[in-house]
Short mmCIF file of C-alpha atoms in Angstrom, two decimals:
data_model
loop_
_atom_site.label_atom_id
_atom_site.label_comp_id
_atom_site.label_asym_id
_atom_site.label_seq_id
_atom_site.Cartn_x
_atom_site.Cartn_y
_atom_site.Cartn_z
CA MET S 118 0.00 0.18 -0.03
CA THR S 119 0.79 3.72 -0.35
CA LEU S 120 0.42 6.66 1.46
CA GLU S 121 -1.85 8.09 -1.27
CA GLN S 122 -3.83 4.92 -1.42
CA PHE S 123 -3.88 5.09 2.57
CA PHE S 124 -5.97 7.65 2.00
CA LYS S 125 -7.76 7.57 -0.69
CA GLU S 126 -9.35 4.39 1.65
CA ASN S 127 -9.42 6.81 4.90
CA PRO S 128 -10.26 9.96 2.92
CA VAL S 129 -11.22 11.60 6.65
CA VAL S 130 -8.92 11.54 9.63
CA ALA S 131 -7.83 12.50 12.61
CA LEU S 132 -4.27 13.29 13.41
CA GLY S 133 -2.24 12.96 16.09
CA PHE S 134 0.45 15.26 15.92
CA SER S 135 3.55 16.27 17.87
CA GLY S 136 5.07 19.00 15.23
CA GLY S 137 8.07 16.36 14.92
CA VAL S 138 9.46 14.87 10.89
CA ASP S 139 7.01 12.11 10.94
CA SER S 140 3.32 13.04 11.63
CA SER S 141 4.99 16.38 9.33
CA TYR S 142 5.02 14.81 6.86
CA LEU S 143 2.18 13.16 7.23
CA LEU S 144 -0.01 15.72 8.02
CA TYR S 145 1.74 16.94 4.31
CA ALA S 146 1.14 13.72 2.54
CA ALA S 147 -3.28 13.20 4.17
CA LEU S 148 -2.99 17.64 2.26
CA ARG S 149 -1.73 16.63 -0.50
CA TYR S 150 -3.43 13.66 -1.64
CA GLY S 151 -7.82 14.95 -0.65
CA ALA S 152 -8.19 13.45 2.63
CA ASN S 153 -9.97 15.85 5.08
CA VAL S 154 -7.70 16.05 7.67
CA LYS S 155 -7.50 17.60 11.09
CA ALA S 156 -4.54 17.34 13.68
CA TYR S 157 -5.30 18.29 16.87
CA PHE S 158 -2.48 18.73 19.27
CA VAL S 159 -2.53 17.80 23.08
CA LYS S 160 -0.31 19.58 25.94
CA THR S 161 -0.01 18.27 28.37
CA ALA S 162 3.57 18.74 31.22
CA PHE S 163 5.66 16.74 29.60
CA GLN S 164 5.69 19.21 26.33
CA PRO S 165 8.05 21.52 26.51
CA GLU S 166 6.50 25.49 25.15
CA PHE S 167 9.07 24.79 22.33
CA GLU S 168 7.17 21.23 21.23
CA LEU S 169 3.46 23.16 20.67
CA ARG S 170 5.26 26.36 18.92
CA ASP S 171 7.29 24.42 16.30
CA ALA S 172 3.82 22.34 15.89
CA ARG S 173 1.82 25.79 15.12
CA ASN S 174 4.36 27.18 12.71
CA VAL S 175 5.12 23.41 11.03
CA ALA S 176 0.94 23.32 10.70
CA ALA S 177 0.95 27.18 9.04
CA HIS S 178 3.97 25.93 6.67
CA ILE S 179 1.24 23.31 5.53
CA GLY S 180 -2.09 25.79 5.53
CA ALA S 181 -3.19 22.44 7.86
CA LYS S 182 -5.81 23.36 10.79
CA MET S 183 -4.54 22.54 14.41
CA THR S 184 -6.67 21.88 17.42
CA VAL S 185 -4.82 22.44 20.77
CA LEU S 186 -6.08 20.44 23.82
CA GLU S 187 -5.15 20.48 26.98
CA MET S 188 -4.97 16.84 30.07
CA ASP S 189 -3.94 17.48 32.90
CA VAL S 190 -2.10 13.41 32.21
CA LEU S 191 -0.33 13.90 35.94
CA SER S 192 -4.29 13.71 37.55
CA ASN S 193 -3.71 9.92 36.33
CA ALA S 194 -1.69 7.91 39.17
CA GLN S 195 -0.90 5.21 37.04
CA VAL S 196 0.85 8.04 34.70
CA ALA S 197 2.79 10.06 37.18
CA ALA S 198 4.05 6.19 39.49
CA ASN S 199 6.06 6.20 36.56
CA PRO S 200 6.45 2.76 35.79
CA ASP S 201 8.05 0.92 32.74
CA ASN S 202 5.03 0.97 31.00
CA ARG S 203 4.19 4.55 31.32
CA CYS S 204 3.97 4.72 27.75
CA TYR S 205 0.86 3.11 27.86
CA PHE S 206 -1.12 4.72 30.20
CA CYS S 207 0.12 7.97 28.83
CA LYS S 208 -0.70 6.94 25.03
CA THR S 209 -3.97 5.09 26.74
CA ALA S 210 -5.04 9.03 28.42
CA ILE S 211 -3.75 10.99 25.30
CA PHE S 212 -4.87 9.40 22.63
CA GLY S 213 -8.36 8.58 24.33
CA MET S 214 -9.30 12.64 24.41
CA LEU S 215 -8.04 12.41 20.60
CA ARG S 216 -10.73 9.53 20.30
CA ASP S 217 -13.30 11.61 21.86
CA ALA S 218 -13.37 14.72 20.20
CA ALA S 219 -13.08 13.54 17.29
CA ARG S 220 -15.79 11.30 17.33
CA ALA S 221 -17.60 14.54 17.95
CA GLU S 222 -16.95 16.18 15.25
CA GLY S 223 -17.74 13.26 13.62
CA ILE S 224 -14.21 11.86 12.08
CA PRO S 225 -14.43 8.11 11.75
CA LEU S 226 -10.50 7.31 11.75
CA ILE S 227 -7.78 8.27 13.76
CA ILE S 228 -3.66 8.32 12.42
CA ASP S 229 -1.30 8.50 14.26
CA GLY S 230 2.90 8.83 12.84
CA THR S 231 5.22 5.84 13.45
CA ASN S 232 6.68 4.95 10.79
CA ALA S 233 8.13 1.83 10.07
CA SER S 234 11.93 1.96 11.86
CA ASP S 235 9.93 2.00 15.26
CA ASP S 236 10.09 -1.32 17.02
CA ALA S 237 7.39 -2.64 18.07
CA ALA S 238 8.23 -4.42 20.76
CA ASP S 239 10.61 -2.01 22.09
CA ARG S 240 7.56 0.85 23.03
CA PRO S 241 4.21 -0.06 25.10
CA GLY S 242 2.29 2.93 24.03
CA MET S 243 1.96 1.01 20.68
CA LYS S 244 -0.55 -1.94 22.51
CA ALA S 245 -2.54 1.56 23.15
CA LEU S 246 -2.40 2.52 19.94
CA ALA S 247 -3.98 -1.22 19.02
CA GLU S 248 -6.45 -1.18 21.79
CA LEU S 249 -7.57 2.80 20.26
CA SER S 250 -7.59 1.63 16.86
CA VAL S 251 -5.47 3.72 16.12
CA ARG S 252 -3.41 3.97 12.23
CA SER S 253 -0.40 3.95 11.12
CA PRO S 254 0.17 4.65 7.62
CA LEU S 255 4.16 5.58 6.98
CA ARG S 256 4.15 2.66 9.31
CA GLU S 257 1.36 0.26 6.95
CA CYS S 258 3.26 1.88 3.91
CA ASP S 259 6.93 0.39 5.60
CA ILE S 260 8.25 4.10 4.61
CA THR S 261 11.39 4.25 7.78
CA LYS S 262 12.68 6.90 9.64
CA ALA S 263 15.24 7.35 6.79
CA GLU S 264 13.17 7.59 4.17
CA VAL S 265 10.35 9.58 5.91
CA ARG S 266 13.55 11.99 6.14
CA ARG S 267 13.83 12.68 2.34
CA LEU S 268 10.97 12.70 1.42
CA SER S 269 10.44 15.85 4.27
CA LYS S 270 13.09 17.69 2.12
CA GLU S 271 11.74 16.56 -1.33
CA ALA S 272 8.40 18.27 -0.25
CA GLY S 273 10.32 21.61 1.21
CA LEU S 274 9.17 20.65 5.29
CA PRO S 275 11.34 22.80 7.49
CA THR S 276 10.90 19.17 9.53
CA TRP S 277 13.28 17.41 7.49
CA ASP S 278 16.16 17.18 9.62
CA LYS S 279 15.12 17.96 12.88
CA PRO S 280 16.49 15.52 15.54
CA ALA S 281 14.27 13.76 17.22
CA TYR S 282 13.11 15.46 20.59
CA ALA S 283 11.09 12.42 23.51
CA CYS S 284 8.40 13.79 25.87
CA LEU S 285 9.82 14.91 28.84
CA ALA S 286 9.46 11.94 31.20
CA THR S 287 12.02 10.61 29.69
CA ARG S 288 14.62 12.05 31.67
CA ILE S 289 12.65 11.00 35.01
CA PRO S 290 14.58 7.12 36.10
CA SER S 291 11.64 4.26 36.42
CA GLY S 292 9.57 4.37 39.75
CA ARG S 293 10.24 7.36 40.27
CA THR S 294 6.73 9.82 40.24
CA ILE S 295 7.39 12.06 38.01
CA THR S 296 5.81 16.21 39.07
CA LYS S 297 4.96 18.82 37.83
CA GLU S 298 8.04 20.36 39.80
CA LEU S 299 10.31 17.78 38.15
CA LEU S 300 9.16 17.68 34.74
CA GLN S 301 9.99 22.23 34.95
CA ARG S 302 13.34 21.90 35.83
CA VAL S 303 14.37 18.85 33.15
CA GLU S 304 12.51 21.85 30.24
CA GLN S 305 13.83 24.74 32.16
CA ALA S 306 18.07 22.92 32.19
CA GLU S 307 17.41 21.71 28.36
CA GLU S 308 16.30 25.18 27.52
CA VAL S 309 19.48 27.25 28.99
CA LEU S 310 21.52 24.00 26.62
CA PHE S 311 19.29 25.33 23.39
CA ALA S 312 21.13 28.76 24.23
CA LEU S 313 23.74 27.94 24.62
CA GLY S 314 24.17 26.17 21.00
CA PHE S 315 23.63 22.97 21.93
CA SER S 316 20.78 20.83 20.33
CA ASP S 317 19.36 16.47 20.15
CA PHE S 318 21.25 15.89 23.79
CA ARG S 319 19.39 14.71 26.44
CA VAL S 320 19.47 15.75 30.73
CA ARG S 321 18.13 12.50 32.34
CA VAL S 322 17.21 12.80 36.29
CA SER S 323 20.15 11.03 38.47
CA GLY S 324 18.78 11.34 42.07
CA GLU S 325 19.09 15.17 42.75
CA ALA S 326 21.94 15.08 39.89
CA ALA S 327 21.38 16.23 35.91
CA LYS S 328 22.99 13.75 33.96
CA LEU S 329 24.26 15.53 30.39
CA GLN S 330 23.96 13.26 27.35
CA PHE S 331 25.56 15.11 24.08
CA PRO S 332 26.17 13.56 20.94
CA PRO S 333 30.43 12.25 20.26
CA GLU S 334 29.88 15.67 17.94
CA GLN S 335 28.95 18.40 20.75
CA MET S 336 31.93 16.74 23.26
CA LEU S 337 35.23 19.44 22.32
CA LYS S 338 31.73 22.37 22.92
CA LEU S 339 30.98 21.27 26.11
CA PHE S 340 33.85 20.95 27.43
CA GLU S 341 35.23 24.62 26.06
CA LYS S 342 31.63 25.90 27.55
CA ARG S 343 31.70 23.84 30.35
CA GLN S 344 32.29 26.64 32.73
CA ASP S 345 28.60 29.21 31.47
CA VAL S 346 27.29 25.07 31.03
CA VAL S 347 27.24 24.22 35.60
CA LYS S 348 26.52 28.47 36.38
CA LYS S 349 23.43 28.66 34.59
CA LEU S 350 22.42 24.59 35.30
CA LYS S 351 23.33 25.31 38.99
CA PRO S 352 19.65 27.13 39.35
CA TYR S 353 17.76 23.42 38.45
CA PHE S 354 19.99 20.75 40.02
CA GLN S 355 22.33 20.63 43.02
CA GLU S 356 25.55 18.15 40.83
CA ILE S 357 25.91 18.62 37.28
CA VAL S 358 27.67 15.32 35.70
CA LEU S 359 28.00 14.66 32.13
CA ASP S 360 27.76 10.90 29.83
CA LEU S 361 31.30 10.57 29.32
CA GLN S 362 29.73 7.72 26.35
CA GLY S 363 27.38 10.14 24.97
CA ARG S 364 24.37 10.79 23.67
CA ASN S 365 23.17 7.67 20.94
CA GLU S 366 20.95 8.49 18.34
CA GLY S 367 18.05 6.05 18.60
CA VAL S 368 17.63 6.09 22.04
CA VAL S 369 15.11 8.36 23.44
#
């Protein structure tokens, strides 16, 4: 199956939209192939503010409608407890809200940006999507992440080289209760590093420390700015440590 065939068979859809590489290309493709598509961005404490700004900008670039749904995801005790399968409970809550909003507007099908490179065995959230009958056109059409980037570049989408960005909850180790205050500290620390010119990094919580993970090619730059990094992160974490193994591509 091709995306064109998918959208001819499913001409009215609601898209769980993040403004990332995959969902942005899927939104573009849906419009290109004549589908009546509505993008929904579900805003929770797990998304930093720049993600919402990016999503709005991309939707405007594509010429698509986008609706923002607000959710207090931490009011869900199973999500806040942060078990190993937290993503299952989170996706169930988020796409359940999206499903209800779509049904209220008469939209029969929900889709998401899961691609053929995503390993279902490693992603509890995919179980939730299956239970809610959410379909993943990129995966069904065997389109990989690399192909999504290539097609996005050809289409002139600004997201074609956007680094992957997992939700803020992934910065907190499983089993540690997630609080809004802890998420805000992580978000503010990452904003500092973005402002200093870094990209595709992670600030992970390790006890009371911030464990910084950078791609290997940014390590030299980090050492050059070490004092500035430590000074500006101190308001958010008592300790700042560096993971010398660096950030591995593909790890959330």
